[in-house]
């Protein structure tokens, strides 16, 4: 059976309907079971997956690479612009054309917003956006939503808090946009004044009728939350270093705050890397779900690669 | 066609296009959007800041010898949403239409976001904006998602 994913580009989480995301999550469940059993069918044998990371990455690149290899694909690519001919002045477009000729799927990360969409217009092979500047990180949003589903058995009806740099974090924006595909009870956007979400993100929330409220302080709303999604301050995206200095360290989730005011069942998600915004004392607590979230990235990305390749999962 | 004051300044044209009801001070931007530099050789009259019942003050552009196509003039709705296009033949208005902004605008505008892929040097890419709202006019960059409001548009014309 062919799936609606075959050959598709993955540029924004908004490219996918709720039904399609549910197909993906079902496939991720299957992949997770394969991994638990210790046997993963080589669904992508003879496929070549390009990992074109023009910007640094740890988890996204490694999890895509592992996902591709566990399914039997060959991976090629690079982990920094400096190691490519872009450093010699080659255009992004030419690099993508070359990768298109070499591979069946192109996974691209770039610091310019819109780079993945542009790549998808150039390449015949499907392009998966692994992060374009501050804009989109659709596969992270898929991982995050899937994690919520695994933890709670549902994405609907929960109260979410998204805390941190909502202005520059593509993971936060993509998670918020992803929630508009479901029926959250409420979404609190919790950010210091300089790091409020961008107007285009709020425009989607308004259009989709997703209930949300912008607040300044986690303390005021933490008792209502089922899921707290935290992102670090995206230092590398600040045009002005002085502006970064003004907001540095402006929010932090502590074990004390969570224990005193949070629900017993509260789960904390974080796309990682985390810096100082989450108290390390939370890492081993029942609230921390971010390591499980990082683990679930493997079956989720395996499922996505398989579906995009058009193989039956 | 035309305001009361303009007859005093510029005579009627025989064949060509008159763009009327341009907000005061934007006639030169209209010419820039249309890609008319003056080097094409057409006789062009630019009338600025004349009285208008509708707009208070307005600009008018007359291009003699060239009938502008709907597709090319609609783009000027970016900065002159009330503009009317009059096609003139033998001194008479044979067609009169209001401009209507297309849903997608290719080229013309530069994205204000310095890290938009359309701003990257040496890439074969043309900026594209989509209309997300007509009143007030709001456009969105197809590539980086940045929203552009009406008042920002004149400063973004390339």
GROMACS .gro file of C-alpha atoms in nm:
model
  471
    1UNK     CA    1   0.000   0.000   0.000
    2UNK     CA    2   0.139   0.336  -0.092
    3UNK     CA    3   0.123   0.605   0.168
    4UNK     CA    4   0.056   0.974   0.122
    5UNK     CA    5   0.417   1.036   0.224
    6UNK     CA    6   0.587   0.882  -0.078
    7UNK     CA    7   0.827   1.123  -0.246
    8UNK     CA    8   0.712   1.418  -0.040
    9UNK     CA    9   0.923   1.705   0.077
   10UNK     CA   10   0.913   1.775   0.450
   11UNK     CA   11   0.956   2.151   0.485
   12UNK     CA   12   0.715   2.259   0.759
   13UNK     CA   13   0.508   2.068   1.013
   14UNK     CA   14   0.211   2.251   0.859
   15UNK     CA   15   0.264   2.049   0.540
   16UNK     CA   16   0.103   1.757   0.724
   17UNK     CA   17  -0.251   1.691   0.832
   18UNK     CA   18  -0.342   1.531   1.159
   19UNK     CA   19  -0.430   1.206   0.979
   20UNK     CA   20  -0.092   1.197   0.810
   21UNK     CA   21   0.089   1.260   1.138
   22UNK     CA   22  -0.108   0.972   1.291
   23UNK     CA   23   0.005   0.744   1.008
   24UNK     CA   24   0.361   0.850   1.087
   25UNK     CA   25   0.320   0.785   1.461
   26UNK     CA   26   0.179   0.436   1.393
   27UNK     CA   27   0.480   0.362   1.174
   28UNK     CA   28   0.712   0.494   1.448
   29UNK     CA   29   0.548   0.253   1.696
   30UNK     CA   30   0.630  -0.032   1.460
   31UNK     CA   31   0.989   0.083   1.422
   32UNK     CA   32   1.027   0.107   1.798
   33UNK     CA   33   0.900  -0.251   1.832
   34UNK     CA   34   1.149  -0.368   1.569
   35UNK     CA   35   1.428  -0.205   1.763
   36UNK     CA   36   1.316  -0.358   2.092
   37UNK     CA   37   1.311  -0.699   1.929
   38UNK     CA   38   1.660  -0.639   1.797
   39UNK     CA   39   1.559  -0.698   1.437
   40UNK     CA   40   1.500  -0.410   1.196
   41UNK     CA   41   1.398  -0.494   0.839
   42UNK     CA   42   1.631  -0.339   0.584
   43UNK     CA   43   1.358  -0.141   0.411
   44UNK     CA   44   1.597   0.112   0.255
   45UNK     CA   45   1.860  -0.119   0.109
   46UNK     CA   46   2.035   0.043  -0.189
   47UNK     CA   47   1.896   0.385  -0.101
   48UNK     CA   48   2.133   0.676  -0.053
   49UNK     CA   49   2.046   0.940   0.205
   50UNK     CA   50   2.236   1.271   0.197
   51UNK     CA   51   2.294   1.454   0.522
   52UNK     CA   52   2.369   1.811   0.421
   53UNK     CA   53   2.432   1.992   0.747
   54UNK     CA   54   2.549   2.343   0.668
   55UNK     CA   55   2.498   2.426   1.035
   56UNK     CA   56   2.613   2.234   1.346
   57UNK     CA   57   2.398   1.954   1.483
   58UNK     CA   58   2.441   1.660   1.718
   59UNK     CA   59   2.112   1.481   1.774
   60UNK     CA   60   1.933   1.558   1.450
   61UNK     CA   61   2.224   1.454   1.230
   62UNK     CA   62   2.316   1.146   1.433
   63UNK     CA   63   1.957   1.031   1.468
   64UNK     CA   64   1.891   1.071   1.096
   65UNK     CA   65   2.215   0.892   1.016
   66UNK     CA   66   2.138   0.609   1.255
   67UNK     CA   67   1.777   0.588   1.135
   68UNK     CA   68   1.892   0.561   0.772
   69UNK     CA   69   2.163   0.305   0.851
   70UNK     CA   70   1.939   0.084   1.066
   71UNK     CA   71   1.705   0.060   0.768
   72UNK     CA   72   1.995  -0.041   0.545
   73UNK     CA   73   2.053   0.286   0.358
   74UNK     CA   74   2.390   0.431   0.270
   75UNK     CA   75   2.454   0.781   0.403
   76UNK     CA   76   2.678   1.051   0.264
   77UNK     CA   77   2.716   1.409   0.368
   78UNK     CA   78   2.891   1.667   0.573
   79UNK     CA   79   2.854   1.823   0.915
   80UNK     CA   80   2.980   2.175   0.856
   81UNK     CA   81   2.986   2.424   0.574
   82UNK     CA   82   3.362   2.471   0.621
   83UNK     CA   83   3.428   2.116   0.503
   84UNK     CA   84   3.251   2.166   0.168
   85UNK     CA   85   3.311   2.358  -0.151
   86UNK     CA   86   3.071   2.620  -0.015
   87UNK     CA   87   3.382   2.741   0.167
   88UNK     CA   88   3.537   2.790  -0.179
   89UNK     CA   89   3.239   2.999  -0.284
   90UNK     CA   90   3.010   2.733  -0.432
   91UNK     CA   91   2.644   2.829  -0.415
   92UNK     CA   92   2.395   2.643  -0.200
   93UNK     CA   93   2.194   2.570  -0.516
   94UNK     CA   94   2.489   2.396  -0.683
   95UNK     CA   95   2.563   2.189  -0.374
   96UNK     CA   96   2.200   2.073  -0.367
   97UNK     CA   97   2.208   1.986  -0.739
   98UNK     CA   98   2.510   1.765  -0.678
   99UNK     CA   99   2.349   1.590  -0.380
  100UNK     CA  100   2.034   1.541  -0.586
  101UNK     CA  101   2.235   1.352  -0.843
  102UNK     CA  102   2.398   1.137  -0.575
  103UNK     CA  103   2.108   1.048  -0.348
  104UNK     CA  104   1.746   0.940  -0.306
  105UNK     CA  105   1.662   1.163  -0.009
  106UNK     CA  106   1.829   1.490   0.092
  107UNK     CA  107   1.823   1.602   0.453
  108UNK     CA  108   1.928   1.963   0.484
  109UNK     CA  109   2.002   2.204   0.766
  110UNK     CA  110   2.097   2.563   0.699
  111UNK     CA  111   2.112   2.889   0.893
  112UNK     CA  112   1.911   3.075   0.628
  113UNK     CA  113   1.533   3.062   0.659
  114UNK     CA  114   1.375   2.912   0.350
  115UNK     CA  115   1.686   2.713   0.250
  116UNK     CA  116   1.504   2.379   0.262
  117UNK     CA  117   1.211   2.507   0.056
  118UNK     CA  118   1.455   2.646  -0.200
  119UNK     CA  119   1.639   2.311  -0.203
  120UNK     CA  120   1.310   2.131  -0.264
  121UNK     CA  121   1.246   2.351  -0.568
  122UNK     CA  122   1.586   2.260  -0.710
  123UNK     CA  123   1.603   1.889  -0.624
  124UNK     CA  124   1.398   1.611  -0.775
  125UNK     CA  125   1.463   1.388  -0.474
  126UNK     CA  126   1.255   1.457  -0.166
  127UNK     CA  127   1.406   1.714   0.071
  128UNK     CA  128   1.366   1.690   0.447
  129UNK     CA  129   1.416   2.010   0.641
  130UNK     CA  130   1.639   1.944   0.941
  131UNK     CA  131   1.618   2.309   1.045
  132UNK     CA  132   1.621   2.634   0.847
  133UNK     CA  133   1.740   2.926   1.056
  134UNK     CA  134   1.482   3.031   1.310
  135UNK     CA  135   1.190   2.910   1.099
  136UNK     CA  136   1.105   2.538   1.081
  137UNK     CA  137   1.222   2.211   1.228
  138UNK     CA  138   0.937   1.981   1.126
  139UNK     CA  139   1.093   1.648   1.221
  140UNK     CA  140   1.169   1.779   1.572
  141UNK     CA  141   0.802   1.874   1.604
  142UNK     CA  142   0.708   1.524   1.487
  143UNK     CA  143   0.937   1.375   1.753
  144UNK     CA  144   0.794   1.606   2.019
  145UNK     CA  145   0.431   1.534   1.936
  146UNK     CA  146   0.505   1.163   1.917
  147UNK     CA  147   0.669   1.181   2.261
  148UNK     CA  148   0.357   1.346   2.403
  149UNK     CA  149   0.144   1.074   2.246
  150UNK     CA  150   0.362   0.802   2.397
  151UNK     CA  151   0.358   0.964   2.741
  152UNK     CA  152  -0.010   1.054   2.764
  153UNK     CA  153  -0.177   0.832   2.503
  154UNK     CA  154  -0.316   1.149   2.344
  155UNK     CA  155  -0.210   1.492   2.221
  156UNK     CA  156  -0.561   1.638   2.253
  157UNK     CA  157  -0.708   1.786   2.567
  158UNK     CA  158  -0.378   1.862   2.740
  159UNK     CA  159  -0.254   2.197   2.863
  160UNK     CA  160   0.083   2.295   2.724
  161UNK     CA  161   0.338   2.552   2.826
  162UNK     CA  162   0.608   2.647   2.576
  163UNK     CA  163   0.885   2.828   2.762
  164UNK     CA  164   1.186   3.019   2.643
  165UNK     CA  165   1.318   3.180   2.329
  166UNK     CA  166   1.001   3.163   2.122
  167UNK     CA  167   1.134   3.427   1.886
  168UNK     CA  168   1.438   3.248   1.747
  169UNK     CA  169   1.381   2.881   1.835
  170UNK     CA  170   1.264   2.685   1.532
  171UNK     CA  171   1.192   2.385   1.755
  172UNK     CA  172   0.956   2.592   1.971
  173UNK     CA  173   0.784   2.749   1.668
  174UNK     CA  174   0.743   2.410   1.499
  175UNK     CA  175   0.606   2.251   1.816
  176UNK     CA  176   0.354   2.534   1.854
  177UNK     CA  177   0.254   2.505   1.487
  178UNK     CA  178   0.230   2.126   1.523
  179UNK     CA  179  -0.012   2.166   1.814
  180UNK     CA  180  -0.251   2.351   1.582
  181UNK     CA  181  -0.303   2.018   1.403
  182UNK     CA  182  -0.451   1.876   1.726
  183UNK     CA  183  -0.693   1.994   1.995
  184UNK     CA  184  -0.492   2.109   2.295
  185UNK     CA  185  -0.696   2.238   2.587
  186UNK     CA  186  -0.471   2.545   2.597
  187UNK     CA  187  -0.122   2.653   2.496
  188UNK     CA  188   0.064   2.900   2.716
  189UNK     CA  189   0.342   3.085   2.539
  190UNK     CA  190   0.584   3.179   2.815
  191UNK     CA  191   0.866   3.410   2.712
  192UNK     CA  192   1.052   3.718   2.830
  193UNK     CA  193   0.943   4.036   2.648
  194UNK     CA  194   1.231   4.027   2.396
  195UNK     CA  195   1.174   3.663   2.308
  196UNK     CA  196   0.802   3.659   2.231
  197UNK     CA  197   0.684   3.445   1.938
  198UNK     CA  198   0.701   3.590   1.589
  199UNK     CA  199   0.379   3.734   1.442
  200UNK     CA  200   0.362   3.471   1.166
  201UNK     CA  201   0.343   3.194   1.427
  202UNK     CA  202   0.065   3.367   1.620
  203UNK     CA  203  -0.117   3.426   1.291
  204UNK     CA  204  -0.143   3.048   1.243
  205UNK     CA  205  -0.268   2.997   1.601
  206UNK     CA  206  -0.533   3.263   1.541
  207UNK     CA  207  -0.641   3.117   1.209
  208UNK     CA  208  -0.661   2.763   1.343
  209UNK     CA  209  -0.852   2.874   1.652
  210UNK     CA  210  -0.602   2.707   1.885
  211UNK     CA  211  -0.660   2.845   2.237
  212UNK     CA  212  -0.344   3.020   2.356
  213UNK     CA  213  -0.227   3.291   2.590
  214UNK     CA  214   0.098   3.479   2.612
  215UNK     CA  215   0.235   3.508   2.964
  216UNK     CA  216   0.561   3.633   3.112
  217UNK     CA  217   0.609   3.396   3.402
  218UNK     CA  218   0.610   3.017   3.431
  219UNK     CA  219   0.533   3.047   3.801
  220UNK     CA  220   0.186   3.185   3.726
  221UNK     CA  221   0.072   2.895   3.507
  222UNK     CA  222   0.284   2.589   3.595
  223UNK     CA  223   0.009   2.438   3.813
  224UNK     CA  224  -0.215   2.406   3.504
  225UNK     CA  225   0.036   2.235   3.276
  226UNK     CA  226   0.047   1.874   3.161
  227UNK     CA  227   0.342   1.934   2.927
  228UNK     CA  228   0.615   2.193   2.969
  229UNK     CA  229   0.823   2.235   2.653
  230UNK     CA  230   1.145   2.425   2.718
  231UNK     CA  231   1.394   2.566   2.468
  232UNK     CA  232   1.728   2.734   2.527
  233UNK     CA  233   1.807   3.091   2.420
  234UNK     CA  234   1.928   3.066   2.061
  235UNK     CA  235   2.244   3.269   2.111
  236UNK     CA  236   2.365   3.207   1.754
  237UNK     CA  237   2.058   3.377   1.600
  238UNK     CA  238   2.079   3.709   1.781
  239UNK     CA  239   2.178   3.979   1.533
  240UNK     CA  240   2.313   4.188   1.822
  241UNK     CA  241   2.529   4.030   2.098
  242UNK     CA  242   2.419   4.303   2.341
  243UNK     CA  243   2.060   4.196   2.298
  244UNK     CA  244   2.164   3.842   2.391
  245UNK     CA  245   2.337   3.969   2.705
  246UNK     CA  246   2.011   4.138   2.810
  247UNK     CA  247   1.809   3.815   2.798
  248UNK     CA  248   2.076   3.563   2.900
  249UNK     CA  249   1.963   3.359   3.199
  250UNK     CA  250   1.619   3.522   3.201
  251UNK     CA  251   1.428   3.199   3.269
  252UNK     CA  252   1.498   2.871   3.442
  253UNK     CA  253   1.292   2.568   3.543
  254UNK     CA  254   1.394   2.440   3.883
  255UNK     CA  255   1.309   2.116   4.062
  256UNK     CA  256   1.186   2.326   4.354
  257UNK     CA  257   0.935   2.516   4.141
  258UNK     CA  258   0.809   2.198   3.973
  259UNK     CA  259   0.772   2.011   4.304
  260UNK     CA  260   0.604   2.301   4.480
  261UNK     CA  261   0.364   2.414   4.211
  262UNK     CA  262   0.355   2.167   3.924
  263UNK     CA  263   0.117   1.875   3.872
  264UNK     CA  264   0.248   1.540   3.987
  265UNK     CA  265   0.204   1.412   3.630
  266UNK     CA  266   0.380   1.708   3.463
  267UNK     CA  267   0.626   1.609   3.190
  268UNK     CA  268   0.908   1.834   3.074
  269UNK     CA  269   1.018   1.815   2.710
  270UNK     CA  270   1.323   1.983   2.559
  271UNK     CA  271   1.458   1.941   2.206
  272UNK     CA  272   1.812   1.964   2.348
  273UNK     CA  273   2.084   2.081   2.373
  274UNK     CA  274   1.999   2.241   2.705
  275UNK     CA  275   2.228   2.497   2.861
  276UNK     CA  276   2.115   2.653   3.189
  277UNK     CA  277   1.739   2.684   3.144
  278UNK     CA  278   1.662   2.347   3.307
  279UNK     CA  279   1.796   2.269   3.655
  280UNK     CA  280   2.014   1.955   3.621
  281UNK     CA  281   1.844   1.831   3.941
  282UNK     CA  282   1.540   1.763   3.720
  283UNK     CA  283   1.732   1.526   3.490
  284UNK     CA  284   1.672   1.217   3.702
  285UNK     CA  285   1.325   1.316   3.819
  286UNK     CA  286   0.994   1.167   3.706
  287UNK     CA  287   0.921   1.498   3.533
  288UNK     CA  288   1.207   1.483   3.281
  289UNK     CA  289   1.095   1.336   2.948
  290UNK     CA  290   1.369   1.487   2.731
  291UNK     CA  291   1.597   1.187   2.720
  292UNK     CA  292   1.309   0.963   2.619
  293UNK     CA  293   1.218   1.230   2.362
  294UNK     CA  294   1.573   1.212   2.219
  295UNK     CA  295   1.549   0.832   2.205
  296UNK     CA  296   1.213   0.838   2.025
  297UNK     CA  297   1.376   1.050   1.752
  298UNK     CA  298   1.524   0.728   1.612
  299UNK     CA  299   1.203   0.528   1.549
  300UNK     CA  300   1.022   0.845   1.439
  301UNK     CA  301   1.289   0.937   1.183
  302UNK     CA  302   1.313   0.574   1.068
  303UNK     CA  303   0.939   0.579   1.008
  304UNK     CA  304   0.959   0.907   0.820
  305UNK     CA  305   1.244   0.791   0.594
  306UNK     CA  306   1.061   0.467   0.518
  307UNK     CA  307   0.733   0.642   0.439
  308UNK     CA  308   0.901   0.905   0.220
  309UNK     CA  309   1.075   0.624   0.032
  310UNK     CA  310   0.737   0.469  -0.031
  311UNK     CA  311   0.807   0.135   0.135
  312UNK     CA  312   0.542  -0.044   0.334
  313UNK     CA  313   0.596  -0.017   0.708
  314UNK     CA  314  -1.009   6.022  -1.575
  315UNK     CA  315  -0.771   6.266  -1.417
  316UNK     CA  316  -0.812   6.536  -1.156
  317UNK     CA  317  -0.909   6.892  -1.214
  318UNK     CA  318  -0.559   7.026  -1.165
  319UNK     CA  319  -0.384   6.793  -1.402
  320UNK     CA  320  -0.535   6.936  -1.717
  321UNK     CA  321  -0.342   7.251  -1.651
  322UNK     CA  322  -0.012   7.072  -1.629
  323UNK     CA  323  -0.012   6.803  -1.896
  324UNK     CA  324  -0.209   6.771  -2.214
  325UNK     CA  325  -0.420   6.468  -2.299
  326UNK     CA  326  -0.248   6.175  -2.465
  327UNK     CA  327  -0.359   6.026  -2.793
  328UNK     CA  328  -0.282   5.655  -2.739
  329UNK     CA  329  -0.143   5.489  -2.431
  330UNK     CA  330  -0.212   5.435  -2.064
  331UNK     CA  331  -0.305   5.671  -1.784
  332UNK     CA  332  -0.261   5.548  -1.428
  333UNK     CA  333  -0.477   5.758  -1.203
  334UNK     CA  334  -0.544   5.774  -0.828
  335UNK     CA  335  -0.189   5.697  -0.720
  336UNK     CA  336  -0.128   5.808  -0.360
  337UNK     CA  337   0.057   6.142  -0.359
  338UNK     CA  338   0.433   6.103  -0.389
  339UNK     CA  339   0.434   5.747  -0.522
  340UNK     CA  340   0.433   5.803  -0.899
  341UNK     CA  341   0.805   5.738  -0.932
  342UNK     CA  342   0.770   5.412  -0.737
  343UNK     CA  343   0.490   5.311  -0.974
  344UNK     CA  344   0.724   5.363  -1.268
  345UNK     CA  345   0.991   5.161  -1.093
  346UNK     CA  346   0.752   4.869  -1.032
  347UNK     CA  347   0.652   4.880  -1.398
  348UNK     CA  348   1.017   4.875  -1.496
  349UNK     CA  349   0.982   5.199  -1.689
  350UNK     CA  350   1.302   5.399  -1.668
  351UNK     CA  351   1.247   5.653  -1.942
  352UNK     CA  352   1.516   5.494  -2.157
  353UNK     CA  353   1.248   5.302  -2.350
  354UNK     CA  354   1.170   5.616  -2.546
  355UNK     CA  355   0.799   5.651  -2.459
  356UNK     CA  356   0.668   5.997  -2.381
  357UNK     CA  357   0.590   5.987  -2.013
  358UNK     CA  358   0.417   6.245  -1.797
  359UNK     CA  359   0.444   6.225  -1.422
  360UNK     CA  360   0.203   6.448  -1.236
  361UNK     CA  361   0.248   6.469  -0.863
  362UNK     CA  362   0.053   6.612  -0.572
  363UNK     CA  363  -0.251   6.732  -0.766
  364UNK     CA  364  -0.589   6.774  -0.599
  365UNK     CA  365  -0.817   6.473  -0.585
  366UNK     CA  366  -1.171   6.445  -0.455
  367UNK     CA  367  -1.109   6.084  -0.356
  368UNK     CA  368  -0.758   6.099  -0.212
  369UNK     CA  369  -0.710   6.465  -0.119
  370UNK     CA  370  -0.386   6.472  -0.318
  371UNK     CA  371  -0.278   6.221  -0.577
  372UNK     CA  372  -0.026   6.141  -0.847
  373UNK     CA  373  -0.093   6.050  -1.211
  374UNK     CA  374   0.131   5.875  -1.463
  375UNK     CA  375   0.072   5.892  -1.837
  376UNK     CA  376   0.260   5.668  -2.077
  377UNK     CA  377   0.208   5.753  -2.440
  378UNK     CA  378   0.236   5.483  -2.705
  379UNK     CA  379   0.217   5.187  -2.473
  380UNK     CA  380  -0.092   4.991  -2.362
  381UNK     CA  381  -0.002   4.832  -2.032
  382UNK     CA  382  -0.119   4.476  -1.974
  383UNK     CA  383  -0.335   4.388  -1.678
  384UNK     CA  384  -0.073   4.144  -1.541
  385UNK     CA  385   0.195   4.410  -1.529
  386UNK     CA  386  -0.017   4.688  -1.382
  387UNK     CA  387  -0.177   4.479  -1.106
  388UNK     CA  388   0.157   4.477  -0.928
  389UNK     CA  389   0.130   4.848  -0.857
  390UNK     CA  390  -0.156   4.772  -0.615
  391UNK     CA  391   0.130   4.705  -0.372
  392UNK     CA  392   0.170   5.079  -0.326
  393UNK     CA  393  -0.136   5.221  -0.504
  394UNK     CA  394  -0.433   5.001  -0.412
  395UNK     CA  395  -0.688   5.255  -0.537
  396UNK     CA  396  -0.520   5.316  -0.872
  397UNK     CA  397  -0.720   5.300  -1.192
  398UNK     CA  398  -0.580   5.213  -1.532
  399UNK     CA  399  -0.721   5.395  -1.830
  400UNK     CA  400  -0.638   5.269  -2.176
  401UNK     CA  401  -0.654   5.554  -2.422
  402UNK     CA  402  -0.709   5.524  -2.796
  403UNK     CA  403  -0.746   5.828  -3.014
  404UNK     CA  404  -0.784   6.054  -2.707
  405UNK     CA  405  -1.070   5.842  -2.569
  406UNK     CA  406  -1.080   5.608  -2.272
  407UNK     CA  407  -1.156   5.268  -2.422
  408UNK     CA  408  -1.099   5.064  -2.108
  409UNK     CA  409  -1.094   5.153  -1.741
  410UNK     CA  410  -0.999   4.904  -1.471
  411UNK     CA  411  -0.905   4.913  -1.105
  412UNK     CA  412  -0.583   4.741  -1.010
  413UNK     CA  413  -0.614   4.420  -0.813
  414UNK     CA  414  -0.318   4.281  -0.622
  415UNK     CA  415  -0.232   3.927  -0.733
  416UNK     CA  416  -0.221   3.653  -0.467
  417UNK     CA  417   0.147   3.600  -0.533
  418UNK     CA  418   0.407   3.868  -0.611
  419UNK     CA  419   0.730   3.750  -0.773
  420UNK     CA  420   1.028   3.982  -0.770
  421UNK     CA  421   0.977   4.357  -0.709
  422UNK     CA  422   1.009   4.330  -0.330
  423UNK     CA  423   1.317   4.245  -0.128
  424UNK     CA  424   1.254   4.039   0.187
  425UNK     CA  425   1.329   4.250   0.497
  426UNK     CA  426   1.475   3.947   0.680
  427UNK     CA  427   1.855   3.951   0.629
  428UNK     CA  428   1.877   3.573   0.686
  429UNK     CA  429   1.607   3.484   0.433
  430UNK     CA  430   1.744   3.252   0.163
  431UNK     CA  431   1.634   3.510  -0.097
  432UNK     CA  432   1.890   3.750   0.053
  433UNK     CA  433   2.181   3.506   0.017
  434UNK     CA  434   2.430   3.621  -0.243
  435UNK     CA  435   2.480   3.435  -0.570
  436UNK     CA  436   2.179   3.206  -0.532
  437UNK     CA  437   1.945   3.172  -0.831
  438UNK     CA  438   1.631   3.265  -0.640
  439UNK     CA  439   1.359   3.529  -0.680
  440UNK     CA  440   1.171   3.660  -0.377
  441UNK     CA  441   0.804   3.561  -0.368
  442UNK     CA  442   0.542   3.714  -0.141
  443UNK     CA  443   0.191   3.586  -0.081
  444UNK     CA  444  -0.104   3.803   0.009
  445UNK     CA  445  -0.238   3.701   0.349
  446UNK     CA  446  -0.472   3.997   0.401
  447UNK     CA  447  -0.604   4.271   0.174
  448UNK     CA  448  -0.723   4.529   0.426
  449UNK     CA  449  -0.493   4.598   0.596
  450UNK     CA  450  -0.250   4.475   0.334
  451UNK     CA  451  -0.022   4.205   0.476
  452UNK     CA  452   0.218   3.996   0.268
  453UNK     CA  453   0.418   3.692   0.371
  454UNK     CA  454   0.753   3.581   0.232
  455UNK     CA  455   0.707   3.237   0.078
  456UNK     CA  456   1.054   3.131   0.191
  457UNK     CA  457   1.109   3.265   0.542
  458UNK     CA  458   0.751   3.338   0.650
  459UNK     CA  459   0.824   3.699   0.746
  460UNK     CA  460   0.514   3.918   0.746
  461UNK     CA  461   0.534   4.252   0.569
  462UNK     CA  462   0.288   4.531   0.647
  463UNK     CA  463   0.161   4.793   0.407
  464UNK     CA  464   0.375   5.073   0.546
  465UNK     CA  465   0.695   4.873   0.497
  466UNK     CA  466   0.633   4.800   0.128
  467UNK     CA  467   0.763   5.123  -0.035
  468UNK     CA  468   1.100   5.072   0.138
  469UNK     CA  469   1.130   4.717   0.005
  470UNK     CA  470   1.082   4.786  -0.365
  471UNK     CA  471   1.395   4.690  -0.554
   0.00000   0.00000   0.00000
